Amino acid sequence: MLSRPLIYTALTRAQQHLSIVHASGAALARAVREVDVRPRRTRLAALLADLGDLTG
């Protein structure tokens, strides 16, 4: 399923690699227009805390 973050990732990586975005116009437009409201789950805070423990 297309989503705004997925399209953003594809386009920003296209600067480094050849990428082809293949989608019908309406599906692509809908994916860019709609913002996903689910919170992102990452380990960034834990990784930064671990890094702080190593340097501090």
Short mmCIF file of N, CA and C in Angstrom, two decimals:
data_model
loop_
_atom_site.label_atom_id
_atom_site.label_comp_id
_atom_site.label_asym_id
_atom_site.label_seq_id
_atom_site.Cartn_x
_atom_site.Cartn_y
_atom_site.Cartn_z
N MET A 1 0.84 -1.18 0.00
CA MET A 1 0.00 0.00 0.00
C MET A 1 0.89 1.24 0.00
N LEU A 2 0.56 2.18 -0.83
CA LEU A 2 1.33 3.41 -0.90
C LEU A 2 1.04 4.28 0.31
N SER A 3 2.06 4.95 0.78
CA SER A 3 1.89 5.88 1.88
C SER A 3 2.86 7.03 1.67
N ARG A 4 2.60 8.13 2.31
CA ARG A 4 3.47 9.30 2.17
C ARG A 4 4.91 8.99 2.58
N PRO A 5 5.15 8.34 3.74
CA PRO A 5 6.54 8.03 4.09
C PRO A 5 7.23 7.11 3.09
N LEU A 6 6.49 6.16 2.53
CA LEU A 6 7.07 5.26 1.55
C LEU A 6 7.47 6.01 0.28
N ILE A 7 6.62 6.91 -0.17
CA ILE A 7 6.93 7.70 -1.36
C ILE A 7 8.10 8.62 -1.09
N TYR A 8 8.14 9.25 0.08
CA TYR A 8 9.25 10.11 0.45
C TYR A 8 10.56 9.33 0.43
N THR A 9 10.55 8.13 1.00
CA THR A 9 11.74 7.29 1.01
C THR A 9 12.18 6.95 -0.41
N ALA A 10 11.24 6.57 -1.25
CA ALA A 10 11.57 6.22 -2.64
C ALA A 10 12.19 7.40 -3.37
N LEU A 11 11.63 8.58 -3.20
CA LEU A 11 12.14 9.74 -3.92
C LEU A 11 13.48 10.22 -3.38
N THR A 12 13.68 10.15 -2.07
CA THR A 12 14.96 10.60 -1.53
C THR A 12 16.07 9.61 -1.86
N ARG A 13 15.76 8.34 -1.91
CA ARG A 13 16.76 7.34 -2.30
C ARG A 13 17.05 7.39 -3.79
N ALA A 14 16.12 7.94 -4.55
CA ALA A 14 16.33 8.05 -5.99
C ALA A 14 17.50 8.97 -6.30
N GLN A 15 17.88 9.82 -5.37
CA GLN A 15 19.03 10.69 -5.57
C GLN A 15 20.31 9.87 -5.60
N GLN A 16 20.32 8.71 -4.96
CA GLN A 16 21.51 7.88 -4.88
C GLN A 16 21.46 6.69 -5.82
N HIS A 17 20.29 6.22 -6.15
CA HIS A 17 20.12 5.03 -6.97
C HIS A 17 19.03 5.29 -7.99
N LEU A 18 19.04 4.52 -9.03
CA LEU A 18 17.97 4.61 -10.00
C LEU A 18 16.71 4.01 -9.40
N SER A 19 15.66 4.79 -9.32
CA SER A 19 14.39 4.30 -8.80
C SER A 19 13.29 4.61 -9.80
N ILE A 20 12.37 3.70 -9.91
CA ILE A 20 11.23 3.91 -10.78
C ILE A 20 9.98 3.85 -9.92
N VAL A 21 9.21 4.92 -9.93
CA VAL A 21 7.97 4.96 -9.18
C VAL A 21 6.85 4.67 -10.16
N HIS A 22 6.21 3.53 -9.97
CA HIS A 22 5.15 3.11 -10.87
C HIS A 22 3.85 3.04 -10.08
N ALA A 23 2.98 3.96 -10.35
CA ALA A 23 1.68 3.96 -9.68
C ALA A 23 0.71 4.74 -10.55
N SER A 24 -0.54 4.40 -10.44
CA SER A 24 -1.52 5.19 -11.18
C SER A 24 -1.59 6.57 -10.56
N GLY A 25 -1.89 7.55 -11.34
CA GLY A 25 -1.90 8.94 -10.88
C GLY A 25 -2.75 9.15 -9.65
N ALA A 26 -3.94 8.56 -9.62
CA ALA A 26 -4.85 8.76 -8.49
C ALA A 26 -4.30 8.13 -7.21
N ALA A 27 -3.72 6.94 -7.32
CA ALA A 27 -3.18 6.27 -6.12
C ALA A 27 -1.99 7.04 -5.57
N LEU A 28 -1.13 7.52 -6.44
CA LEU A 28 0.03 8.28 -6.01
C LEU A 28 -0.41 9.59 -5.35
N ALA A 29 -1.36 10.28 -5.96
CA ALA A 29 -1.86 11.54 -5.40
C ALA A 29 -2.50 11.32 -4.04
N ARG A 30 -3.27 10.25 -3.89
CA ARG A 30 -3.92 9.95 -2.61
C ARG A 30 -2.89 9.65 -1.53
N ALA A 31 -1.86 8.89 -1.88
CA ALA A 31 -0.82 8.54 -0.91
C ALA A 31 -0.08 9.78 -0.42
N VAL A 32 0.17 10.72 -1.31
CA VAL A 32 0.88 11.94 -0.91
C VAL A 32 -0.03 12.85 -0.08
N ARG A 33 -1.30 12.88 -0.44
CA ARG A 33 -2.25 13.77 0.24
C ARG A 33 -2.57 13.32 1.66
N GLU A 34 -2.68 12.02 1.88
CA GLU A 34 -3.10 11.50 3.18
C GLU A 34 -1.89 11.31 4.10
N VAL A 35 -2.00 11.85 5.28
CA VAL A 35 -0.94 11.72 6.28
C VAL A 35 -1.30 10.58 7.22
N ASP A 36 -0.37 9.66 7.40
CA ASP A 36 -0.59 8.52 8.29
C ASP A 36 -0.57 9.01 9.73
N VAL A 37 -1.60 8.68 10.49
CA VAL A 37 -1.70 9.17 11.87
C VAL A 37 -1.10 8.21 12.89
N ARG A 38 -0.69 7.02 12.44
CA ARG A 38 -0.09 6.07 13.38
C ARG A 38 1.28 6.58 13.81
N PRO A 39 1.58 6.50 15.10
CA PRO A 39 2.91 6.94 15.55
C PRO A 39 3.98 5.97 15.05
N ARG A 40 5.13 6.53 14.71
CA ARG A 40 6.23 5.71 14.26
C ARG A 40 6.90 5.07 15.46
N ARG A 41 7.28 3.82 15.32
CA ARG A 41 7.96 3.11 16.40
C ARG A 41 9.41 2.91 15.97
N THR A 42 10.31 3.56 16.66
CA THR A 42 11.73 3.43 16.33
C THR A 42 12.51 3.12 17.60
N ARG A 43 13.74 2.74 17.43
CA ARG A 43 14.64 2.48 18.55
C ARG A 43 15.63 3.63 18.74
N LEU A 44 15.39 4.75 18.10
CA LEU A 44 16.34 5.86 18.14
C LEU A 44 16.64 6.32 19.56
N ALA A 45 15.64 6.51 20.38
CA ALA A 45 15.87 6.98 21.75
C ALA A 45 16.74 6.00 22.53
N ALA A 46 16.47 4.71 22.39
CA ALA A 46 17.27 3.70 23.09
C ALA A 46 18.70 3.67 22.58
N LEU A 47 18.88 3.79 21.28
CA LEU A 47 20.23 3.80 20.71
C LEU A 47 21.03 5.01 21.18
N LEU A 48 20.38 6.17 21.22
CA LEU A 48 21.06 7.37 21.70
C LEU A 48 21.40 7.26 23.18
N ALA A 49 20.51 6.67 23.97
CA ALA A 49 20.80 6.47 25.39
C ALA A 49 21.98 5.53 25.58
N ASP A 50 22.02 4.47 24.79
CA ASP A 50 23.15 3.54 24.86
C ASP A 50 24.46 4.23 24.46
N LEU A 51 24.39 5.06 23.46
CA LEU A 51 25.57 5.79 23.01
C LEU A 51 26.04 6.75 24.10
N GLY A 52 25.11 7.40 24.78
CA GLY A 52 25.45 8.28 25.88
C GLY A 52 26.12 7.54 27.03
N ASP A 53 25.65 6.32 27.29
CA ASP A 53 26.26 5.48 28.33
C ASP A 53 27.69 5.13 27.98
N LEU A 54 27.96 4.92 26.69
CA LEU A 54 29.31 4.54 26.28
C LEU A 54 30.30 5.71 26.33
N THR A 55 29.79 6.92 26.07
CA THR A 55 30.68 8.09 26.01
C THR A 55 30.73 8.85 27.33
N GLY A 56 29.76 8.61 28.19
CA GLY A 56 29.67 9.43 29.39
C GLY A 56 30.31 8.84 30.56
#
